[in-house]
PDB file of C-alpha atoms and ligand atoms in Angstrom:
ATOM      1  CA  UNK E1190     -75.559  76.218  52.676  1.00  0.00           C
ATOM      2  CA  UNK E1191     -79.045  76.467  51.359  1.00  0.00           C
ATOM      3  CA  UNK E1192     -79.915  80.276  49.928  1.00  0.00           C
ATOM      4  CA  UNK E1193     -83.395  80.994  50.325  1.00  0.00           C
ATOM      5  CA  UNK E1194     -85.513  84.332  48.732  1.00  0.00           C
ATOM      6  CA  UNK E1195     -88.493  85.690  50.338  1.00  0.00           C
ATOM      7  CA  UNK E1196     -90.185  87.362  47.906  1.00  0.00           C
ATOM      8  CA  UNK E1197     -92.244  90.335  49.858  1.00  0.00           C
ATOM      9  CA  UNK E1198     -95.540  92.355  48.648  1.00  0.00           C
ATOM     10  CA  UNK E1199     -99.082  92.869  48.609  1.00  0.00           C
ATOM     11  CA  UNK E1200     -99.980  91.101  45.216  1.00  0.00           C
ATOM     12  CA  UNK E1201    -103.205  92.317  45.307  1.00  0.00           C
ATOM     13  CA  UNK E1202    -103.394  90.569  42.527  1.00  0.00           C
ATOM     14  CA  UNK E1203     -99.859  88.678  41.980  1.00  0.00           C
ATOM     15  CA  UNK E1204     -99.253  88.082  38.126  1.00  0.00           C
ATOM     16  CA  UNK E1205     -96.650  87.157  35.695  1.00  0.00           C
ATOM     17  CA  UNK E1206     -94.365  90.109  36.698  1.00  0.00           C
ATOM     18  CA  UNK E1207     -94.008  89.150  39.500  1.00  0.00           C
ATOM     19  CA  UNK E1208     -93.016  85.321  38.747  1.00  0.00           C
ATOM     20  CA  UNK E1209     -90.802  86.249  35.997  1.00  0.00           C
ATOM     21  CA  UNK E1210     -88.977  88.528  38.610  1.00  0.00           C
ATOM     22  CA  UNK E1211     -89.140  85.270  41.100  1.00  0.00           C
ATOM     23  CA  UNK E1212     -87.687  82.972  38.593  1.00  0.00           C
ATOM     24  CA  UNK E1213     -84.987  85.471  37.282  1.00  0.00           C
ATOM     25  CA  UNK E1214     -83.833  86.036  40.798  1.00  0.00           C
ATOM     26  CA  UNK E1215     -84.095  82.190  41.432  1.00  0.00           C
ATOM     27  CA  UNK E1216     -81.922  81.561  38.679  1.00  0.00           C
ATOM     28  CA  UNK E1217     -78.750  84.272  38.750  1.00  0.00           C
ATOM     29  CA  UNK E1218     -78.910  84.049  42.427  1.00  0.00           C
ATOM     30  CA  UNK E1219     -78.563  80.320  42.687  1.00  0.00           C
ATOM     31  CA  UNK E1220     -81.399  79.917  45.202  1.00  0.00           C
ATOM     32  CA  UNK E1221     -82.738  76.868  46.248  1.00  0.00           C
ATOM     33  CA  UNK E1222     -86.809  78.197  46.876  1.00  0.00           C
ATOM     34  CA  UNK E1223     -88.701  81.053  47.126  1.00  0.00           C
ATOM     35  CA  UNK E1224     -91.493  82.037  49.345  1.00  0.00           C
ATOM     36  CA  UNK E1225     -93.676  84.662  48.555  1.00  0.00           C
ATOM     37  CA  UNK E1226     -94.890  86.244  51.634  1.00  0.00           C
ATOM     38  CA  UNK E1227     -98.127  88.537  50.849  1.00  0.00           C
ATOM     39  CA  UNK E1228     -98.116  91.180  53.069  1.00  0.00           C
ATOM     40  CA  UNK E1229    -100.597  91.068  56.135  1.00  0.00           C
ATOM     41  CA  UNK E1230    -101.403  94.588  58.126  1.00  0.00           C
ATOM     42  CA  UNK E1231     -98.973  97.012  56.675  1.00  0.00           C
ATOM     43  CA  UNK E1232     -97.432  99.688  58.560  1.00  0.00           C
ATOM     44  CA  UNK E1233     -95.972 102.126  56.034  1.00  0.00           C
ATOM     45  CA  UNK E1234     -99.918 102.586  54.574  1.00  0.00           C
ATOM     46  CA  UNK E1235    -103.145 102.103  55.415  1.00  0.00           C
ATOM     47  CA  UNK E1236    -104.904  98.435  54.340  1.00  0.00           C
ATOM     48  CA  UNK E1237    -108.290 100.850  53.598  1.00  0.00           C
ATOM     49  CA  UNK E1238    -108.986  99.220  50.004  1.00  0.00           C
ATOM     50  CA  UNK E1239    -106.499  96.279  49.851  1.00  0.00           C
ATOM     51  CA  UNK E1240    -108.085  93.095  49.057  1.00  0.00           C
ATOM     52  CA  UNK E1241    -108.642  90.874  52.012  1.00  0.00           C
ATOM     53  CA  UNK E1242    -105.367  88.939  53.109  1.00  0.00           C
ATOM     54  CA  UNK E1243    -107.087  85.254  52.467  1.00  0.00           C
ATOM     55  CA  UNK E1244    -107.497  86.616  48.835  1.00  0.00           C
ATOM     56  CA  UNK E1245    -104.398  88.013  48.441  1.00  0.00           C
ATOM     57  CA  UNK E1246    -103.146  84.461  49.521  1.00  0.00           C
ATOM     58  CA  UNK E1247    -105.075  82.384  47.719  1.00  0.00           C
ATOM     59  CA  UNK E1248    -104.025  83.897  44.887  1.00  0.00           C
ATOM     60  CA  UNK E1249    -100.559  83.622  45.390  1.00  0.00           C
ATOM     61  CA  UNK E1250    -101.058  79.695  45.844  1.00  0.00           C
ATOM     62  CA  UNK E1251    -102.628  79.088  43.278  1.00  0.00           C
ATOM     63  CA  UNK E1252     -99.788  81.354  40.448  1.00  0.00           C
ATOM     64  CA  UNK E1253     -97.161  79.186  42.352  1.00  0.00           C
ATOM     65  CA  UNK E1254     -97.996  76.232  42.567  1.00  0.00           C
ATOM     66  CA  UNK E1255     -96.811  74.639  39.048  1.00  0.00           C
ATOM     67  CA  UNK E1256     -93.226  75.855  40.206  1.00  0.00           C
ATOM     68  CA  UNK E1257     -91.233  73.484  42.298  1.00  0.00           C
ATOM     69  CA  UNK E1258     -89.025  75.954  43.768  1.00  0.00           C
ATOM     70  CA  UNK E1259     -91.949  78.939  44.496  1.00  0.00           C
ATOM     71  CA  UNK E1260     -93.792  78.301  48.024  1.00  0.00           C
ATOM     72  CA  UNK E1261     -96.203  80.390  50.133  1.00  0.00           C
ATOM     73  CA  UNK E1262     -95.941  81.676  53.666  1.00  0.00           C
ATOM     74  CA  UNK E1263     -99.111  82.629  55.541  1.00  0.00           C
ATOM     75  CA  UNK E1264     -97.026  84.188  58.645  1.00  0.00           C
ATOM     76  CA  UNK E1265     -97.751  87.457  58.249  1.00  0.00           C
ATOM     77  CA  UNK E1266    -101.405  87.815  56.852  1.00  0.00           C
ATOM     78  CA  UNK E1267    -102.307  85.063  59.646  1.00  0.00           C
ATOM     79  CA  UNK E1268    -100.993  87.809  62.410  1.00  0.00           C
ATOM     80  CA  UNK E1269    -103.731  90.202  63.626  1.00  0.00           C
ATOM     81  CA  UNK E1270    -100.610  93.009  64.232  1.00  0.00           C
ATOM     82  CA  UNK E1271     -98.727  95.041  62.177  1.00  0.00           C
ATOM     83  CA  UNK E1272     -96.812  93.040  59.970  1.00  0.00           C
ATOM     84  CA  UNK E1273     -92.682  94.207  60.453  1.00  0.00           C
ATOM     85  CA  UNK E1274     -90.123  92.905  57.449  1.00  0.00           C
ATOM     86  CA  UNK E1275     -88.043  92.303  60.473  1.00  0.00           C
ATOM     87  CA  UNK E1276     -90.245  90.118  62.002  1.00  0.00           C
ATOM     88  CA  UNK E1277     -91.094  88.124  58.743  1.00  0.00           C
ATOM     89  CA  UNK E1278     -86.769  87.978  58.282  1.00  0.00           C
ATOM     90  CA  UNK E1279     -86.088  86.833  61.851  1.00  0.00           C
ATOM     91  CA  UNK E1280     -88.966  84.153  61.207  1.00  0.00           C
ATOM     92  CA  UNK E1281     -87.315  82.547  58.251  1.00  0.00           C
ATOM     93  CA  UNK E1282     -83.412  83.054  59.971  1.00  0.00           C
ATOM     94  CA  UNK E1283     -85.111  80.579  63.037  1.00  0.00           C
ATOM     95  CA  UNK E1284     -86.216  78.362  60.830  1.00  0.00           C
ATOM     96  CA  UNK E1285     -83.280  77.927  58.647  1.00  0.00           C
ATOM     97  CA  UNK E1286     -80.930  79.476  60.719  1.00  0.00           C
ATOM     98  CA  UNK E1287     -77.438  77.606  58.369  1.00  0.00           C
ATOM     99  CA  UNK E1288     -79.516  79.212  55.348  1.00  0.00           C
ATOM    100  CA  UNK E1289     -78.511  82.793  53.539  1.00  0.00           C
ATOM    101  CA  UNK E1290     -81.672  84.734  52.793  1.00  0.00           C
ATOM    102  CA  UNK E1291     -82.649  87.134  50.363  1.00  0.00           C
ATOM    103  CA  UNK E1292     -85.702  89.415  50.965  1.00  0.00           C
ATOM    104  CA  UNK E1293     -87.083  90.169  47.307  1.00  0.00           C
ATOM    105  CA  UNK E1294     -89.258  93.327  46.566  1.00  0.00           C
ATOM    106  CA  UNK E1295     -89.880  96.726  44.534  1.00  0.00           C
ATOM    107  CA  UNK E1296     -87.023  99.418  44.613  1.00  0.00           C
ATOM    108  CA  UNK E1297     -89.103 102.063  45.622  1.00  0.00           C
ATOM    109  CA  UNK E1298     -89.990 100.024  49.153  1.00  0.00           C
ATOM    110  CA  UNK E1299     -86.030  99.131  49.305  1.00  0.00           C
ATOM    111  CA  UNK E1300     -85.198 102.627  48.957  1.00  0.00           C
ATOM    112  CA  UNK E1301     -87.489 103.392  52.356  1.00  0.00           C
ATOM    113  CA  UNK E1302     -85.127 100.705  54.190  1.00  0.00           C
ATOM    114  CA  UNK E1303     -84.233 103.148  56.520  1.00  0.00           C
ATOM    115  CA  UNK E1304     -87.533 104.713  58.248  1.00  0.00           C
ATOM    116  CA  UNK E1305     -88.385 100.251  58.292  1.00  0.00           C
ATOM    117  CA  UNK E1306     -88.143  98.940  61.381  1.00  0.00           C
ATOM    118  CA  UNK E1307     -84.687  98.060  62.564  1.00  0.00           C
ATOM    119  CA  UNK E1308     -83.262  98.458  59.179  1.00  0.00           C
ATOM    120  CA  UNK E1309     -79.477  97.018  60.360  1.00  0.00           C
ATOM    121  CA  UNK E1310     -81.187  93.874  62.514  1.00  0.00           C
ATOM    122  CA  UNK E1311     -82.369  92.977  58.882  1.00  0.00           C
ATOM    123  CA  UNK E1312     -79.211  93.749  56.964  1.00  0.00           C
ATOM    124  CA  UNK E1313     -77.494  91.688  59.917  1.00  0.00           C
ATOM    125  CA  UNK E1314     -79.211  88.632  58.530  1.00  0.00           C
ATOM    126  CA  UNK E1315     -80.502  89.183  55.362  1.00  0.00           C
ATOM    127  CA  UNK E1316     -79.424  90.579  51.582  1.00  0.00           C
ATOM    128  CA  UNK E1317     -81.706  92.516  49.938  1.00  0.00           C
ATOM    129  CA  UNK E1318     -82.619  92.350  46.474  1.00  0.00           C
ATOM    130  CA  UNK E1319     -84.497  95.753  44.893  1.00  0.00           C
ATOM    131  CA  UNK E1320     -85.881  95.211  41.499  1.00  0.00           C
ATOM    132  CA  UNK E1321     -86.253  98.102  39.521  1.00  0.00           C
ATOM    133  CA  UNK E1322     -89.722  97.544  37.135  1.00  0.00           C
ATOM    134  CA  UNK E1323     -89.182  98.467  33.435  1.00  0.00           C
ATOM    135  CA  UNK E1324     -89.739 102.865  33.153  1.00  0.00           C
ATOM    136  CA  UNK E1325     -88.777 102.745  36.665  1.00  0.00           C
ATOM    137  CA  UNK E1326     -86.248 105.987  36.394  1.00  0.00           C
ATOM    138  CA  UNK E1327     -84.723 107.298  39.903  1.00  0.00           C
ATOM    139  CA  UNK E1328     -81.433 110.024  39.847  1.00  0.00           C
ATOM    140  CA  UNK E1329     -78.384 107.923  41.392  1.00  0.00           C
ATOM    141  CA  UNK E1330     -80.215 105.126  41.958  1.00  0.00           C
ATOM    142  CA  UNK E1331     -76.955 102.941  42.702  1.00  0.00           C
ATOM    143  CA  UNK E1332     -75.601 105.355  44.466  1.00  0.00           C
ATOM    144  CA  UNK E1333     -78.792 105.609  47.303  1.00  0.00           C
ATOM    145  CA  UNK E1334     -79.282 102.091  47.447  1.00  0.00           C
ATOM    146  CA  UNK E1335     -74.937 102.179  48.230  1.00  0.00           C
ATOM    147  CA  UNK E1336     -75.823 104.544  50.315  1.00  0.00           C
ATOM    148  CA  UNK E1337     -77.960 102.751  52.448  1.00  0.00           C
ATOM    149  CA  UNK E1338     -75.991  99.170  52.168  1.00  0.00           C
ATOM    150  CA  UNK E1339     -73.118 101.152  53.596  1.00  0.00           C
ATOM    151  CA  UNK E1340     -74.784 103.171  56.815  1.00  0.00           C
ATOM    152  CA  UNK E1341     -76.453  99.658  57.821  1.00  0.00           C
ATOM    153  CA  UNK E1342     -73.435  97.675  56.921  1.00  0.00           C
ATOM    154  CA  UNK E1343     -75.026  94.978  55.154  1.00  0.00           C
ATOM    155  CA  UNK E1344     -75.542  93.970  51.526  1.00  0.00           C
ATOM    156  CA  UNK E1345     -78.380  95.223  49.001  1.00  0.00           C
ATOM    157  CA  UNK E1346     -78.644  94.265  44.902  1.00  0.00           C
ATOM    158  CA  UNK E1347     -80.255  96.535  42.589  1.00  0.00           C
ATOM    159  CA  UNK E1348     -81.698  94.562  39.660  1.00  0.00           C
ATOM    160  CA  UNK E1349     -83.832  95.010  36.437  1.00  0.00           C
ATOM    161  CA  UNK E1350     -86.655  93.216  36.140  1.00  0.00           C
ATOM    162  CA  UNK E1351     -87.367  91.817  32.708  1.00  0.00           C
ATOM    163  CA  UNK E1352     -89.558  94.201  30.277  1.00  0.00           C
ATOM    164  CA  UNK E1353     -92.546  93.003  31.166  1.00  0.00           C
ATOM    165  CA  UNK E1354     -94.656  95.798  31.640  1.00  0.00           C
ATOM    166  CA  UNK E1355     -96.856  94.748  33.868  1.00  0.00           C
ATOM    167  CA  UNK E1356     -98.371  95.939  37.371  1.00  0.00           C
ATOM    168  CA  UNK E1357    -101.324  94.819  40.048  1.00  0.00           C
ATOM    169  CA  UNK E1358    -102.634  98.341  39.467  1.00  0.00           C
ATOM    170  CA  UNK E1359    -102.875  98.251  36.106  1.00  0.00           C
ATOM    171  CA  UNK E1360    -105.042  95.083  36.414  1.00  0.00           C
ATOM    172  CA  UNK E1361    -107.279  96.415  38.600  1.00  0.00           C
ATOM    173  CA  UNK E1362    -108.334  99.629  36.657  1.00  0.00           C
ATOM    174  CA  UNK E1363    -108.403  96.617  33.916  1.00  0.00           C
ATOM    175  CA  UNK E1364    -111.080  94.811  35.514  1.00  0.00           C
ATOM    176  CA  UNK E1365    -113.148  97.550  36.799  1.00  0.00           C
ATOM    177  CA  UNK E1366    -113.476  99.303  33.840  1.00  0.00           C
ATOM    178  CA  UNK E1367    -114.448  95.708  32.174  1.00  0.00           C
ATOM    179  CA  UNK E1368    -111.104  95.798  30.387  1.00  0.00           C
ATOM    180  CA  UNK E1369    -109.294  92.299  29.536  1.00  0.00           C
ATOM    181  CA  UNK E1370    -106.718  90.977  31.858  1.00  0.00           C
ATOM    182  CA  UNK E1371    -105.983  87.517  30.073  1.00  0.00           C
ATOM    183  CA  UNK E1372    -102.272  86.700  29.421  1.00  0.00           C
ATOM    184  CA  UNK E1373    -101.366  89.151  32.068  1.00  0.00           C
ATOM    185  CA  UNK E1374    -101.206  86.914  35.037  1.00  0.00           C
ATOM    186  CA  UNK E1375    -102.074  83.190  35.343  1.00  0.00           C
ATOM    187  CA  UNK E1376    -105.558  81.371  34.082  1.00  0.00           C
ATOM    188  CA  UNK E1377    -105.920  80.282  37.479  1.00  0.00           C
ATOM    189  CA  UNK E1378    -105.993  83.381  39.353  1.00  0.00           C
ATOM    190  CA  UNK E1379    -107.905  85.334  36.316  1.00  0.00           C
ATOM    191  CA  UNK E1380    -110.808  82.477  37.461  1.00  0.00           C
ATOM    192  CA  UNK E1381    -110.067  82.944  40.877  1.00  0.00           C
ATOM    193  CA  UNK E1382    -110.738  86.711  40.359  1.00  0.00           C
ATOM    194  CA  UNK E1383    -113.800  86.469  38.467  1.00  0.00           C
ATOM    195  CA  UNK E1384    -115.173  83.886  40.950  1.00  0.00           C
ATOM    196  CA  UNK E1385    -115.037  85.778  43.798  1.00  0.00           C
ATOM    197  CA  UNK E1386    -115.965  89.397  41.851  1.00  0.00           C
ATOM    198  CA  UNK E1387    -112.586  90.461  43.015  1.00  0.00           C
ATOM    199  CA  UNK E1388    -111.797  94.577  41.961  1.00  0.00           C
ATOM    200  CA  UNK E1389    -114.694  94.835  40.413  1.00  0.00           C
ATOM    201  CA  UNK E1390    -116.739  97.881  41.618  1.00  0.00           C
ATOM    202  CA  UNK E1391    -112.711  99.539  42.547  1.00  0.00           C
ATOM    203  CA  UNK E1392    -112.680 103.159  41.302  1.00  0.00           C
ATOM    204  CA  UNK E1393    -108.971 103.942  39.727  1.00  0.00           C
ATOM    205  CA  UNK E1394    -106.299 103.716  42.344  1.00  0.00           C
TER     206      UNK E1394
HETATM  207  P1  NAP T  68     -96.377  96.931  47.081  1.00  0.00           P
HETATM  208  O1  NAP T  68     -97.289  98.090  47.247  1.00  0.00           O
HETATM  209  O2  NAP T  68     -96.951  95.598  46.858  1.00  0.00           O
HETATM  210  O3  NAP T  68     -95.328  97.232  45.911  1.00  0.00           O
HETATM  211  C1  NAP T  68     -94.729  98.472  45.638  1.00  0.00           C
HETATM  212  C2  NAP T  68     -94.124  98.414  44.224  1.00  0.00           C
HETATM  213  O4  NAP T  68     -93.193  97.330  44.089  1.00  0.00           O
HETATM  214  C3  NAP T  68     -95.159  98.186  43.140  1.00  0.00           C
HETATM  215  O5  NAP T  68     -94.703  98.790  41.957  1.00  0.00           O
HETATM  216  C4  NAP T  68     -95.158  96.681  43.000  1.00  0.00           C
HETATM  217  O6  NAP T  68     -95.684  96.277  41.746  1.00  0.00           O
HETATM  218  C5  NAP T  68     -93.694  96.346  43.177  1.00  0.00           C
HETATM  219  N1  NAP T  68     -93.496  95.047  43.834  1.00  0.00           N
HETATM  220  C6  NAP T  68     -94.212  94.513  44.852  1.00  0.00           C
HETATM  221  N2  NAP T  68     -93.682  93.349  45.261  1.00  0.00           N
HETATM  222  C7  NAP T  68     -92.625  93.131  44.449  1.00  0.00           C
HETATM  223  C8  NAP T  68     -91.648  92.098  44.393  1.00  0.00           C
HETATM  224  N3  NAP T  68     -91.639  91.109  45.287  1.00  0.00           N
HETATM  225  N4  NAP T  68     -90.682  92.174  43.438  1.00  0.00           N
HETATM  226  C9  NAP T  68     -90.668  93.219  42.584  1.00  0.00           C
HETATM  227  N5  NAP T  68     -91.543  94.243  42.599  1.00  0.00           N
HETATM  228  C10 NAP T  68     -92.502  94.200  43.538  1.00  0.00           C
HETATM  229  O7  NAP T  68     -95.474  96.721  48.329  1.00  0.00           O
HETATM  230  P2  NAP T  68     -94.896  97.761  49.414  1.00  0.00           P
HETATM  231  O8  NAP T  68     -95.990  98.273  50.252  1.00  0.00           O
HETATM  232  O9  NAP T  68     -93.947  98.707  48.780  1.00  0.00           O
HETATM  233  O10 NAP T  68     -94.071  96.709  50.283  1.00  0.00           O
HETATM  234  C11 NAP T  68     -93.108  95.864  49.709  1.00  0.00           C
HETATM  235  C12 NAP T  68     -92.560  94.948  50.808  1.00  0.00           C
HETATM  236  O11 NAP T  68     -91.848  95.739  51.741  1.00  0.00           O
HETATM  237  C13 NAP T  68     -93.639  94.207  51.587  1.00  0.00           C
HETATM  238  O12 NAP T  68     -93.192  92.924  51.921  1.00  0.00           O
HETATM  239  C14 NAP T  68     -93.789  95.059  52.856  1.00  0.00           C
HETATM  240  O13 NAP T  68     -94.251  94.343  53.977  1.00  0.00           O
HETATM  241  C15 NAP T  68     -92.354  95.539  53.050  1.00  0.00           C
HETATM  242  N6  NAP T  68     -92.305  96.794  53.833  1.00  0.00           N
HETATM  243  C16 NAP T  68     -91.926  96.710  55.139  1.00  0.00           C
HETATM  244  C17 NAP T  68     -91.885  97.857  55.941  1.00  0.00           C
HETATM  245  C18 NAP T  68     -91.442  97.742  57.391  1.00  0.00           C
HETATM  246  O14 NAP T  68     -91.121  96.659  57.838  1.00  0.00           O
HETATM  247  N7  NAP T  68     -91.427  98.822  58.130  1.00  0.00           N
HETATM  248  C19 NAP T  68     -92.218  99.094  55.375  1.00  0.00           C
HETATM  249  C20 NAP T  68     -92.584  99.136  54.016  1.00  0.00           C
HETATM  250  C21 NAP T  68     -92.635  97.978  53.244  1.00  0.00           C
HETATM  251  P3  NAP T  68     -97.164  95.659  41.691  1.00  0.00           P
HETATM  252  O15 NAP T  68     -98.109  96.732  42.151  1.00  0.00           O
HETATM  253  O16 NAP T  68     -97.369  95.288  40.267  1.00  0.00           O
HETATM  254  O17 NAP T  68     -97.157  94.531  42.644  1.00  0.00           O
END
């Protein structure tokens, strides 16, 4: 049985956090590919600020696309709705329906799981993976994200992500307050982002 991850956020901009995380999770959960799925109209926030989706995407190709087992999915920043994880899971379950997939993101969204959209349809089909970011510090962490694998009856890792303190906020106050962002996510986007005068006149988040 293939075991595929979906690797869900707004990387706005993606960097090397977030393909460490990827390639950790690849690794010591035997998966065969990732996709990373930038988020399209989100419906836990407003998209007021966020970088346009075609951005957020191009971005995302280009970081990936050295790594043979990374891939990414346009289906839900091509959709003019609200983009549902549920939605974006049952997707990937119809097109690999023998496959076992793991949906990838922060601990602070996995800990929301239930106000998301048909939180046990997901947990019916899908493991979830929360990665806690380095300073991340939540009382009984393991305990609520039990919690929740329990009432929804379906199966939820907490990991830690290696120390690499690194976030897409942080680069953004980088940028517009003319602050370096080299070594801090690939060459590729860092051209990409100075190209297209990405975050620049962004006030602090
Ligand atoms: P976000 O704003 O991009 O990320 C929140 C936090 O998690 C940030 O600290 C972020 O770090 C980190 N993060 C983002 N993606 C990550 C990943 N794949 N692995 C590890 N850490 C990650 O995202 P969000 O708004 O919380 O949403 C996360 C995912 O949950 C998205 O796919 C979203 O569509 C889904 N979601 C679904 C529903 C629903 O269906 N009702 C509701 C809420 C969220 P950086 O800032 O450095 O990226």
């Amino acid at each position: 049985m293939k075991r595929y991850g979906i690797m869900g956020g707004t990387f706005d901009p993606i960097h090397y956090g977030h393909l460490v995380i990827a390639n950790e999770v690849l690794s010591d959960f035997n998966l065969d590919k990732i996709f990373f799925v930038p988020t399209g109209i989100p419906p836990h926030k407003t998209s007021e600020g966020m970088t346009n989706p075609y951005h957020r995407y191009m971005m995302t190709q280009f970081a990936t696309m050295t790594h043979p087992s990374f891939d990414v999915c346009d289906y839900e920043i091509a959709k003019d709705t609200v983009s549902y994880t549920i939605d974006t899971i049952e997707y990937f379950h119809n097109l690999y329906p023998d496959s076992k997939l793991y949906f990838i993101t922060g601990t602070d969204a996995v800990l929301e799981l239930p106000t998301w959209k048909d939180t046990e349809g997901m947990l019916a089909i899908c493991t979830f993976i929360a990665v806690n970011r380095p300073g991340y510090v939540k009382e009984n962490l393991e305990e609520k994200i039990n919690q929740i694998a329990i009432q929804y009856h379906g199966e939820i890792y907490s990991i830690d992500a290696p120390q690499l303190k690194i976030s897409s906020t942080d680069i953004r106050n980088r940028i517009a307050e003319n602050r370096p962002i080299k070594y801090l996510l690939p060459e590729t986007v860092e051209q990409y982002i100075l190209k297209n005068k990405l975050y620049i006149r962004r006030c602090h988040d």
